[in-house]
């Protein structure tokens, strides 16, 4: 039984927006690259480097405009109760092509997916992407594909799995060394290992010694979760709401010392 | 073969000029449907304007609309065979045929809509059942209920062609048709049960469970039950509208006026329920459900598809309420026709609103409302489907006993 709950924290103060996380993610997970990849709405990418500005309403004056880059991947939602995870996208799949593991990672079987895109409709983070075209790899790119990740066919939904194939590889290595405690296996997803400034940190949310220990993150005034406004509510109001409604409860935390960025990331303002 | 060509030639020559033009347009639309169907099935959904933000589009609106309007078949069947409203008998053949075609083309559009049509059978092989064999995914329920109800509609449809003058003379077919007809109340009961659930799940339940999306989520399956009421109200309007159009084209009375008036009365009452329920839905969205996501309902109604679908939906729904519930008004031919068109349109608008506005609501504060403009492939596959449905209906009206009243009438003459 896994006691580990994988999670991530992204320090936006350290993020330079270089895009290395996105490139490494695409290479690690065999993402096709198309000529028309400026066509963002149909792009196939697990990790989207979003440009966020405080001037989205166009009302800021010269000198007031601020910009940040926010890497956004699947938040591996767990719903209100992490012990019995209920991500918004899992229960909706008509063919059981997606499931949530006991480590909290939401998986997807490319070859089981019928491409109905109901999970895309359910996802509050636009983290799931659909192969609108047949995946093509230019030049020698096809020879450099990662054998641990299957190439999805056209018409299937794909998603970030926190590079769980790397975990499996590390697990197999540990077993071959004679180590059988599955919870001691650690790994680093491609985006975190590629980040040159160490902004993306990955680890076990349950472990107090982990850099992403959840209790510590929840008390960190710099930490917010993306569009998860219930975090800002007082405890009793939070409990009341959670009795009525499931909330995504994502496992990715964003750290920033800039208030405007925390405000805009965490909730809709003035709506 | 020669006789068939001869028959087609003779038939074509017997048509009026207007019929020839109509047939030419419909057949052209069907041909374009086939061409674009090949393109979509072989080269994928990249040719549509759907994208990772707008994951579903025109075809799913078509599905929702077809199922809701075709749902008039289950409700009319329920009224006739279970509640014994015998006045509806002359309309039932047309009703069953419309229901059958709506469901058939829902399947057709669903096949286009899924990215892997060859894996469509996975819905039966790997269904997402939860505890106690209750479907966990709304789409699992939709797939199974649609399939079974479609089979029921097939059984309900078979007696119509079997009543054809030539086929009816063959004893085996005569008795098959006769006994199938005798068993129709069982089919109507099963159909009511199945249709009740998938009306709710495809039109409403599918969307109101998406708890991450403030534009859709509602507690207690509110949209599920709203969609059922919508189908009974809009579906009955559709079942009046289509024979009325046929009546205007054929310039003959296809069913007794009392049948239309009875169904119109039922539809009017259902529209009152629908309107009250929809207002309650808007009220609870404003006061309870959307605020749970720290947003306001009004803020989710921006963009191109928010207020612009909600207001026409409510206004159009008022027309059948005003006309169909007043005896004097609903018995006026033109007013009845306007009311049923408005009624069916109100339900179509509600489906457009659910799908388009739900997808266009921004998920991140720095984003605006998303927009969607269907491509020629999407339009022609939808219109081609509708054209094919019209062709099938025309065929039934011309060559099979679709309107028993008409046959009796001609007999007397």
XYZ file of C-alpha atoms in Angstrom:
684
model
C 0.000 0.000 0.000
C 1.335 3.382 -0.998
C 1.456 5.996 1.750
C 3.083 8.510 -0.546
C 0.944 11.289 -2.062
C 2.867 12.963 -4.803
C 2.595 16.726 -5.036
C 4.401 19.731 -6.361
C 5.223 23.276 -5.445
C 6.200 25.896 -7.988
C 8.000 29.001 -6.762
C 6.914 31.690 -9.193
C 9.462 34.128 -7.718
C 12.158 31.821 -9.092
C 10.456 31.094 -12.427
C 12.035 32.997 -15.307
C 9.572 31.706 -17.896
C 12.381 30.044 -19.857
C 10.110 27.191 -20.988
C 12.585 24.382 -20.242
C 9.886 22.555 -18.239
C 7.544 22.566 -21.213
C 10.191 21.393 -23.666
C 11.401 18.601 -21.406
C 7.803 17.528 -20.735
C 7.070 17.312 -24.439
C 10.212 15.318 -25.110
C 9.771 12.992 -22.139
C 6.140 12.244 -22.993
C 6.500 11.925 -26.782
C 4.345 14.929 -27.603
C 3.989 15.583 -31.316
C 5.014 19.038 -32.545
C 3.041 20.506 -35.432
C 3.838 23.296 -37.842
C 0.786 25.166 -36.661
C 1.650 24.941 -32.955
C 0.923 28.602 -32.633
C -2.664 27.309 -32.851
C -2.739 27.071 -29.078
C -6.290 25.758 -28.572
C -5.477 22.559 -30.494
C -1.901 22.151 -29.261
C -0.968 18.858 -27.627
C 1.008 19.681 -24.505
C 0.775 18.424 -20.943
C 2.484 21.431 -19.438
C 1.266 24.825 -20.492
C 3.426 27.808 -19.636
C 0.783 30.473 -19.165
C 1.534 34.170 -19.303
C -0.424 35.889 -16.549
C -0.733 39.638 -16.300
C -2.554 41.995 -13.951
C -3.637 44.005 -17.003
C -6.088 41.417 -18.379
C -8.861 43.995 -18.297
C -6.673 46.576 -20.037
C -7.110 49.177 -17.277
C -3.563 49.397 -15.932
C -1.369 52.422 -16.621
C 2.212 52.423 -17.815
C 4.460 51.194 -15.050
C 1.688 49.359 -13.210
C 1.561 46.373 -15.534
C 3.093 43.234 -14.127
C 3.572 39.866 -15.750
C 4.418 36.380 -14.560
C 4.803 32.983 -16.178
C 2.881 30.153 -14.602
C 3.620 26.534 -15.519
C 0.332 24.630 -15.436
C 0.101 20.871 -15.623
C -2.488 18.365 -14.365
C -3.168 19.279 -10.751
C -3.937 15.621 -9.883
C -7.106 16.699 -8.053
C -8.368 14.513 -5.257
C -11.752 15.975 -4.350
C -12.742 16.793 -0.766
C -11.483 13.561 0.752
C -7.909 12.603 -0.279
C -8.403 9.191 1.358
C -11.129 8.446 -1.174
C -10.055 10.559 -4.123
C -12.726 11.749 -6.517
C -11.066 13.852 -9.220
C -13.633 15.633 -11.413
C -12.445 13.813 -14.534
C -12.311 10.192 -13.360
C -15.899 9.259 -12.532
C -17.172 10.773 -15.789
C -15.226 8.487 -18.154
C -17.720 6.112 -19.827
C -15.111 3.426 -20.556
C -12.889 3.491 -17.426
C -9.941 4.840 -19.419
C -8.842 7.006 -16.514
C -8.327 6.194 -12.863
C -6.692 7.572 -9.748
C -3.950 5.543 -8.038
C -3.358 5.205 -4.302
C -0.457 7.651 -4.718
C -3.048 10.195 -5.887
C -1.864 10.349 -9.490
C -4.636 10.484 -12.089
C -3.722 8.108 -14.888
C -5.034 7.698 -18.392
C -4.901 4.689 -20.722
C -4.424 6.174 -24.172
C -5.502 2.967 -25.932
C -8.712 2.591 -23.922
C -9.873 6.162 -24.547
C -12.679 6.508 -27.102
C -12.091 10.255 -27.412
C -15.475 11.460 -26.147
C -13.738 14.402 -24.384
C -16.174 14.314 -21.461
C -13.157 14.386 -19.099
C -11.937 17.528 -20.851
C -15.319 19.093 -20.212
C -15.045 18.104 -16.537
C -11.497 19.377 -15.965
C -11.415 22.799 -14.250
C -7.782 23.381 -15.285
C -7.828 22.549 -19.007
C -5.135 20.041 -18.153
C -6.359 17.341 -20.490
C -5.571 17.573 -24.170
C -6.968 15.801 -27.181
C -5.044 14.581 -30.216
C -6.956 16.527 -32.857
C -4.539 15.400 -35.582
C -2.521 12.263 -36.122
C 0.714 12.651 -34.119
C 3.684 13.276 -36.426
C 7.345 13.556 -35.541
C 9.578 15.541 -37.828
C 13.018 14.426 -38.938
C 14.945 12.294 -36.502
C 12.606 13.133 -33.673
C 10.783 9.804 -34.091
C 14.016 7.921 -33.353
C 14.414 9.728 -30.064
C 11.002 8.813 -28.701
C 10.809 7.663 -25.110
C 10.115 3.895 -25.078
C 8.506 4.142 -21.616
C 5.595 6.276 -22.848
C 3.226 4.978 -25.487
C 2.476 7.240 -28.411
C -1.196 8.179 -28.387
C -3.154 7.778 -31.570
C -5.291 10.473 -33.119
C -8.584 10.945 -31.350
C -7.505 10.054 -27.819
C -7.290 12.271 -24.738
C -3.864 12.444 -23.081
C -2.699 14.051 -19.851
C 0.155 14.703 -17.452
C 0.700 11.836 -15.006
C 3.516 13.470 -13.002
C 5.784 11.330 -15.246
C 4.676 8.211 -13.388
C 6.612 6.066 -15.881
C 9.792 7.413 -14.264
C 8.481 6.268 -10.890
C 7.884 2.801 -12.328
C 11.413 2.744 -13.711
C 12.834 3.756 -10.329
C 10.652 1.185 -8.581
C 11.933 -1.577 -10.845
C 15.515 -0.455 -10.223
C 14.913 -0.522 -6.457
C 13.428 -4.005 -6.632
C 16.406 -5.227 -8.642
C 18.627 -3.870 -5.845
C 16.578 -5.895 -3.380
C 14.723 -2.928 -1.875
C 11.081 -3.874 -1.522
C 9.609 -0.913 0.378
C 7.616 0.789 -2.352
C 7.242 3.988 -0.335
C 10.994 4.605 -0.295
C 11.129 4.937 -4.079
C 11.588 8.571 -5.051
C 11.801 10.206 -8.447
C 11.710 13.555 -10.195
C 9.369 14.343 -13.098
C 10.867 15.773 -16.273
C 9.663 19.344 -15.658
C 11.152 19.510 -12.167
C 14.482 18.053 -13.236
C 14.729 20.454 -16.196
C 13.989 23.628 -14.228
C 17.266 25.603 -14.182
C 16.326 27.748 -11.176
C 14.853 24.989 -9.032
C 11.427 26.637 -9.063
C 9.570 23.341 -9.504
C 9.928 21.057 -6.497
C 8.367 17.607 -6.366
C 7.839 15.218 -3.473
C 5.544 13.554 -0.965
C 2.796 15.768 0.433
C 2.422 13.471 3.477
C 6.071 13.397 4.520
C 7.136 16.123 7.043
C 10.707 15.892 5.728
C 9.642 16.468 2.148
C 10.114 19.951 0.630
C 6.442 19.854 -0.321
C 4.964 18.742 3.015
C 1.333 19.755 2.615
C 0.661 20.999 6.151
C 3.601 23.380 5.842
C 2.503 24.532 2.402
C -1.033 25.178 3.623
C 0.311 27.486 6.333
C 2.741 29.242 4.017
C 1.480 32.789 3.356
C 3.202 32.680 -0.045
C 1.320 29.543 -1.173
C -1.896 29.444 -3.189
C -3.635 26.808 -5.246
C -4.900 27.643 -8.698
C -8.499 28.968 -8.850
C -9.293 27.307 -5.530
C -11.049 30.126 -3.744
C -12.349 27.933 -0.931
C -8.809 28.033 0.508
C -9.387 31.690 1.366
C -12.545 30.961 3.368
C -12.606 30.600 7.172
C -12.566 27.043 8.523
C -16.281 26.749 9.392
C -17.364 28.174 6.023
C -15.009 25.751 4.287
C -16.545 22.839 6.175
C -20.072 24.026 5.346
C -19.306 24.310 1.641
C -17.578 20.967 1.495
C -20.676 19.315 2.876
C -22.624 20.623 -0.135
C -20.062 20.365 -2.911
C -16.919 18.574 -3.933
C -13.912 20.816 -4.590
C -11.001 19.840 -6.839
C -8.398 19.972 -4.007
C -5.377 20.081 -6.335
C -1.894 18.840 -5.377
C 0.100 21.618 -7.018
C 0.929 24.694 -4.911
C 2.154 27.987 -6.312
C 4.422 30.184 -4.200
C 4.747 33.884 -4.773
C 5.661 36.915 -2.700
C 3.665 39.144 -5.063
C 0.154 39.736 -3.776
C -1.382 40.578 -7.159
C -0.203 37.236 -8.521
C -1.506 35.286 -5.545
C -4.846 37.088 -5.823
C -5.256 36.485 -9.522
C -4.128 32.866 -9.330
C -6.253 31.862 -6.391
C -9.692 33.214 -7.235
C -11.949 35.290 -9.422
C -12.009 38.820 -8.043
C -14.912 41.287 -8.247
C -17.126 38.831 -10.048
C -33.257 -3.505 -61.742
C -34.921 -2.091 -64.838
C -38.276 -2.019 -63.102
C -36.793 -0.148 -60.142
C -35.253 2.502 -62.434
C -38.545 2.683 -64.319
C -40.429 3.098 -61.039
C -38.084 5.887 -59.859
C -38.409 7.627 -63.237
C -42.185 7.473 -63.156
C -42.278 8.693 -59.563
C -39.900 11.572 -60.308
C -42.041 12.668 -63.255
C -45.171 12.559 -61.115
C -43.705 15.058 -58.590
C -44.577 18.731 -58.707
C -41.880 21.314 -59.430
C -41.590 22.326 -55.770
C -41.195 18.728 -54.638
C -38.461 18.228 -57.223
C -36.553 21.282 -55.942
C -36.966 20.185 -52.322
C -35.774 16.670 -53.120
C -32.784 18.004 -55.065
C -31.732 20.211 -52.128
C -32.165 17.411 -49.588
C -30.293 14.855 -51.682
C -27.455 17.363 -52.271
C -27.207 17.939 -48.513
C -27.090 14.186 -48.002
C -24.301 13.877 -50.599
C -22.289 16.624 -48.865
C -22.902 14.853 -45.558
C -21.338 11.693 -47.005
C -18.319 13.584 -48.393
C -17.549 15.384 -45.132
C -18.309 12.245 -43.126
C -15.504 10.484 -44.988
C -13.168 13.389 -44.301
C -13.941 13.465 -40.573
C -13.855 9.703 -40.082
C -10.576 9.221 -41.964
C -8.642 12.392 -41.100
C -9.958 13.296 -37.710
C -11.568 16.027 -35.710
C -8.859 18.556 -36.508
C -11.193 19.815 -39.232
C -13.725 21.003 -36.680
C -13.502 24.207 -34.679
C -13.600 22.263 -31.426
C -10.438 22.591 -29.367
C -9.033 21.863 -25.930
C -11.098 24.687 -24.418
C -14.271 24.056 -26.420
C -14.101 20.274 -26.255
C -17.612 19.703 -27.632
C -19.633 21.722 -30.079
C -22.348 21.696 -32.680
C -22.779 17.934 -32.872
C -23.344 17.531 -29.159
C -25.951 20.317 -29.368
C -27.506 18.279 -32.195
C -27.468 15.170 -29.987
C -29.057 16.982 -27.078
C -31.654 18.578 -29.343
C -32.515 15.358 -31.210
C -32.881 13.374 -28.004
C -34.967 16.047 -26.285
C -37.286 16.600 -29.250
C -37.381 12.897 -30.135
C -38.271 12.354 -26.481
C -41.801 13.369 -27.445
C -42.087 9.790 -28.715
C -41.726 8.267 -25.265
C -44.062 10.782 -23.698
C -46.749 10.451 -26.378
C -46.426 6.640 -26.182
C -46.777 6.844 -22.410
C -49.884 9.017 -22.749
C -51.477 6.748 -25.339
C -50.636 3.247 -24.151
C -50.323 3.698 -20.381
C -52.659 6.595 -19.578
C -54.986 5.590 -22.433
C -55.436 8.986 -24.062
C -56.909 7.344 -27.154
C -57.245 10.567 -29.098
C -53.510 10.444 -29.709
C -53.769 7.200 -31.730
C -53.754 8.883 -35.197
C -50.484 10.648 -34.383
C -48.593 7.719 -32.909
C -47.051 6.375 -36.147
C -45.550 9.716 -37.032
C -44.397 10.132 -33.438
C -42.633 6.775 -33.371
C -40.941 7.505 -36.702
C -39.671 10.911 -35.519
C -38.412 9.348 -32.293
C -36.693 6.555 -34.218
C -34.941 8.964 -36.578
C -33.909 11.349 -33.819
C -32.296 8.519 -31.898
C -30.717 7.015 -35.003
C -29.062 10.319 -35.852
C -28.029 10.875 -32.261
C -25.963 7.717 -32.659
C -24.666 8.935 -36.019
C -23.567 12.279 -34.567
C -22.044 10.579 -31.531
C -19.940 8.409 -33.822
C -18.604 11.549 -35.507
C -18.100 13.259 -32.188
C -15.875 10.649 -30.578
C -12.267 10.723 -31.627
C -12.027 6.937 -31.980
C -15.206 5.734 -33.725
C -13.782 2.219 -34.070
C -13.669 2.018 -30.286
C -17.330 2.979 -29.918
C -18.109 -0.558 -28.672
C -15.888 0.051 -25.608
C -18.951 1.713 -24.100
C -20.571 -1.734 -23.915
C -17.415 -3.756 -23.269
C -15.915 -1.598 -20.517
C -18.822 0.355 -19.017
C -18.048 2.519 -16.005
C -20.401 0.922 -13.475
C -20.090 2.042 -9.878
C -21.391 0.408 -6.708
C -24.574 -1.726 -6.973
C -24.324 -1.677 -10.779
C -25.348 1.960 -10.840
C -23.648 3.707 -13.713
C -20.858 5.905 -12.414
C -20.445 7.898 -15.600
C -23.452 9.686 -17.018
C -22.241 8.789 -20.498
C -22.302 5.086 -19.622
C -25.940 5.478 -18.694
C -26.610 7.444 -21.855
C -25.003 4.796 -24.077
C -26.926 1.908 -22.513
C -30.281 3.662 -22.226
C -30.040 5.061 -25.750
C -29.237 1.622 -27.143
C -32.098 -0.134 -25.401
C -34.583 2.600 -26.160
C -33.486 2.605 -29.786
C -34.228 -1.142 -29.898
C -37.643 -0.455 -28.379
C -38.272 2.191 -31.051
C -37.291 -0.333 -33.743
C -39.915 -2.749 -32.399
C -42.458 0.067 -32.235
C -41.651 1.078 -35.808
C -41.872 -2.372 -37.421
C -45.728 -2.589 -37.438
C -45.933 0.621 -39.544
C -44.286 -0.761 -42.717
C -45.986 -4.115 -42.083
C -49.346 -2.402 -42.487
C -48.509 -1.531 -46.079
C -51.231 -2.772 -48.487
C -48.977 -5.358 -50.130
C -47.166 -6.597 -47.000
C -50.402 -6.819 -45.030
C -51.700 -9.488 -47.410
C -48.930 -11.905 -46.319
C -50.451 -13.734 -43.307
C -47.197 -14.130 -41.319
C -46.384 -10.446 -41.581
C -49.985 -9.483 -40.878
C -50.064 -11.471 -37.629
C -46.541 -10.367 -36.624
C -47.568 -6.747 -37.014
C -50.857 -7.365 -35.241
C -49.353 -9.040 -32.173
C -46.459 -6.593 -31.970
C -49.070 -3.876 -31.900
C -50.940 -5.680 -29.119
C -47.723 -5.767 -27.076
C -47.086 -2.093 -27.619
C -48.072 -1.050 -24.110
C -45.147 -3.088 -22.734
C -42.822 -1.371 -25.182
C -44.272 1.987 -24.190
C -43.705 1.236 -20.502
C -40.111 0.061 -21.072
C -39.500 3.022 -23.370
C -40.826 5.458 -20.798
C -38.553 4.020 -18.133
C -35.440 4.077 -20.358
C -36.140 7.392 -21.987
C -36.875 9.040 -18.661
C -33.341 8.293 -17.490
C -31.324 9.123 -20.556
C -33.322 12.292 -21.209
C -32.151 13.417 -17.809
C -28.605 12.180 -18.115
C -27.732 13.420 -21.620
C -29.561 16.717 -21.397
C -28.817 17.554 -17.791
C -27.155 15.008 -15.523
C -24.134 14.832 -17.767
C -23.433 18.502 -17.083
C -24.665 19.048 -13.541
C -22.190 16.529 -12.072
C -19.139 18.436 -13.335
C -18.305 19.938 -9.966
C -15.200 21.722 -11.187
C -17.222 23.869 -13.581
C -19.308 26.667 -12.038
C -21.244 27.175 -15.273
C -22.760 23.701 -15.032
C -22.629 22.289 -11.530
C -25.919 22.035 -9.621
C -26.693 19.968 -6.557
C -29.362 17.245 -6.340
C -29.313 16.525 -10.083
C -31.430 19.594 -10.703
C -30.536 19.871 -14.385
C -31.220 16.129 -14.781
C -34.890 16.511 -13.875
C -35.162 19.807 -15.723
C -34.022 18.050 -18.898
C -36.741 15.405 -18.472
C -39.435 18.056 -18.177
C -37.874 19.868 -21.153
C -38.124 16.712 -23.262
C -41.778 16.147 -22.399
C -42.625 19.776 -23.183
C -40.478 20.334 -26.288
C -40.886 16.773 -27.574
C -44.666 17.002 -27.666
C -44.361 20.316 -29.569
C -42.097 18.578 -32.081
C -44.642 15.771 -32.493
C -47.281 18.357 -33.417
C -44.978 20.523 -35.504
C -43.770 17.847 -37.935
C -47.218 16.460 -38.938
C -48.473 20.057 -39.156
C -45.713 20.881 -41.627
C -46.592 17.688 -43.530
C -50.224 18.800 -43.514
C -49.319 22.175 -44.998
C -47.175 20.612 -47.687
C -49.598 17.808 -48.595
C -52.621 20.123 -48.250
C -54.542 17.297 -46.582
C -55.659 16.727 -43.030
C -53.201 14.085 -41.778
C -54.810 13.572 -38.388
C -58.039 14.708 -36.722
C -57.877 18.176 -35.202
C -58.818 16.761 -31.780
C -55.614 14.697 -31.731
C -53.481 17.778 -32.264
C -55.456 19.744 -29.697
C -55.140 17.004 -27.079
C -51.382 16.793 -27.553
C -51.158 20.605 -27.621
C -52.985 20.790 -24.315
C -50.565 18.294 -22.735
C -47.636 20.244 -24.170
C -48.973 23.521 -22.798
C -49.242 22.089 -19.291
C -45.730 20.621 -19.509
C -44.396 24.016 -20.599
C -45.840 25.599 -17.452
C -43.918 23.017 -15.406
C -40.834 23.639 -17.498
C -40.974 27.403 -17.128
C -41.491 27.310 -13.354
C -38.721 24.739 -12.947
C -36.344 26.742 -15.151
C -36.995 29.922 -13.158
C -36.323 27.945 -9.970
C -33.129 26.655 -11.609
C -31.959 30.188 -12.434
C -32.867 31.305 -8.907
C -30.888 28.509 -7.212
C -27.931 29.027 -9.532
C -27.904 32.712 -8.580
C -28.347 32.288 -4.849
C -26.756 28.933 -4.041
C -24.690 27.043 -6.545
C -22.495 29.515 -8.436
C -21.633 31.508 -5.257
C -20.107 28.295 -3.828
C -17.318 28.846 -6.371
C -17.020 32.513 -5.287
C -18.481 33.746 -8.532
C -21.830 35.212 -9.486
C -24.310 33.636 -11.875
C -24.412 36.864 -13.896
C -20.641 36.680 -14.348
C -21.013 33.244 -15.962
C -23.580 34.576 -18.439
C -21.273 36.871 -20.384
C -19.692 36.183 -23.746
C -21.683 35.349 -26.828
C -23.779 32.543 -25.384
C -24.886 33.568 -21.895
C -27.769 36.019 -21.802
C -28.210 35.589 -25.557
C -29.415 32.013 -25.066
C -31.126 32.316 -21.685
C -33.430 35.229 -22.572
C -34.682 33.831 -25.926
C -35.205 30.464 -24.234
C -37.451 31.958 -21.556
C -39.317 34.231 -24.002
C -39.901 31.413 -26.485
C -41.150 29.151 -23.691
C -43.768 31.761 -22.800
C -45.407 31.495 -26.254
C -46.661 27.878 -25.928
C -47.691 28.606 -22.331
C -49.831 31.518 -23.526
C -51.317 29.802 -26.573
C -51.535 26.072 -25.849
C -53.253 26.468 -22.484
C -56.133 28.547 -23.867
C -58.729 26.490 -25.753
C -59.725 29.312 -28.110
C -56.162 30.092 -29.073
C -54.817 26.575 -29.540
C -57.738 25.713 -31.822
C -56.640 28.392 -34.261
C -54.514 26.736 -36.892
C -51.840 29.414 -37.311
C -51.477 30.188 -33.613
C -51.051 26.495 -32.831
C -48.349 26.269 -35.493
C -46.480 29.303 -34.114
C -46.748 27.984 -30.547
C -45.283 24.573 -31.334
C -42.426 26.091 -33.357
C -41.641 28.431 -30.445
C -41.874 25.540 -27.992
C -39.453 23.330 -29.896
C -37.102 26.299 -30.415
C -37.150 27.125 -26.691
C -35.856 23.653 -25.885
C -33.227 23.850 -28.641
C -32.094 27.226 -27.242
C -31.814 25.696 -23.779
C -29.510 22.985 -25.174
C -27.427 25.549 -27.061
C -27.108 27.500 -23.827
C -26.072 24.470 -21.779
C -23.349 23.403 -24.201
C -21.992 26.681 -25.568
C -22.178 28.773 -22.431
C -20.862 25.955 -20.263
C -17.726 25.684 -22.377
C -17.267 29.405 -22.896
C -17.261 30.349 -19.184
C -13.620 31.267 -18.397
C -11.789 28.956 -16.003
C -9.007 31.380 -15.128
C -9.516 34.970 -13.947
C -7.198 36.414 -16.594
C -9.084 34.766 -19.450
C -12.136 36.026 -21.346
C -15.120 34.028 -22.570
C -14.183 31.452 -25.197
C -15.787 31.537 -28.639
C -16.594 28.835 -31.131
C -17.445 28.997 -34.811
C -18.383 25.631 -36.340
C -16.608 24.764 -39.568
C -18.322 23.780 -42.823
C -17.743 20.109 -41.935
C -19.646 20.486 -38.674
C -22.528 22.413 -40.249
C -22.952 20.046 -43.188
C -22.814 16.891 -41.086
C -25.577 18.340 -38.898
C -27.690 19.673 -41.779
C -27.050 16.509 -43.802
C -28.409 14.478 -40.874
C -31.514 16.662 -40.691
C -31.964 16.434 -44.483
C -31.747 12.642 -44.314
C -34.345 12.604 -41.564
C -36.662 14.729 -43.712
C -36.122 12.389 -46.688
C -36.968 9.327 -44.588
C -40.075 11.048 -43.229
C -41.148 12.052 -46.745
C -40.667 8.463 -47.905
C -42.800 7.124 -45.068
C -45.485 9.750 -45.660
C -45.627 8.994 -49.373
C -45.417 5.205 -49.466
C -46.287 3.790 -46.032
C -49.328 4.144 -43.761
C -47.761 6.877 -41.654
C -51.073 8.641 -41.153
C -53.880 6.065 -40.737
C -56.420 8.913 -40.662
C -55.398 9.967 -44.166
C -55.929 6.454 -45.513
C -59.368 6.160 -43.929
C -60.221 9.561 -45.305
C -59.129 8.613 -48.818
C -61.074 5.349 -48.521
C -64.269 7.218 -47.788
C -63.729 9.394 -50.809
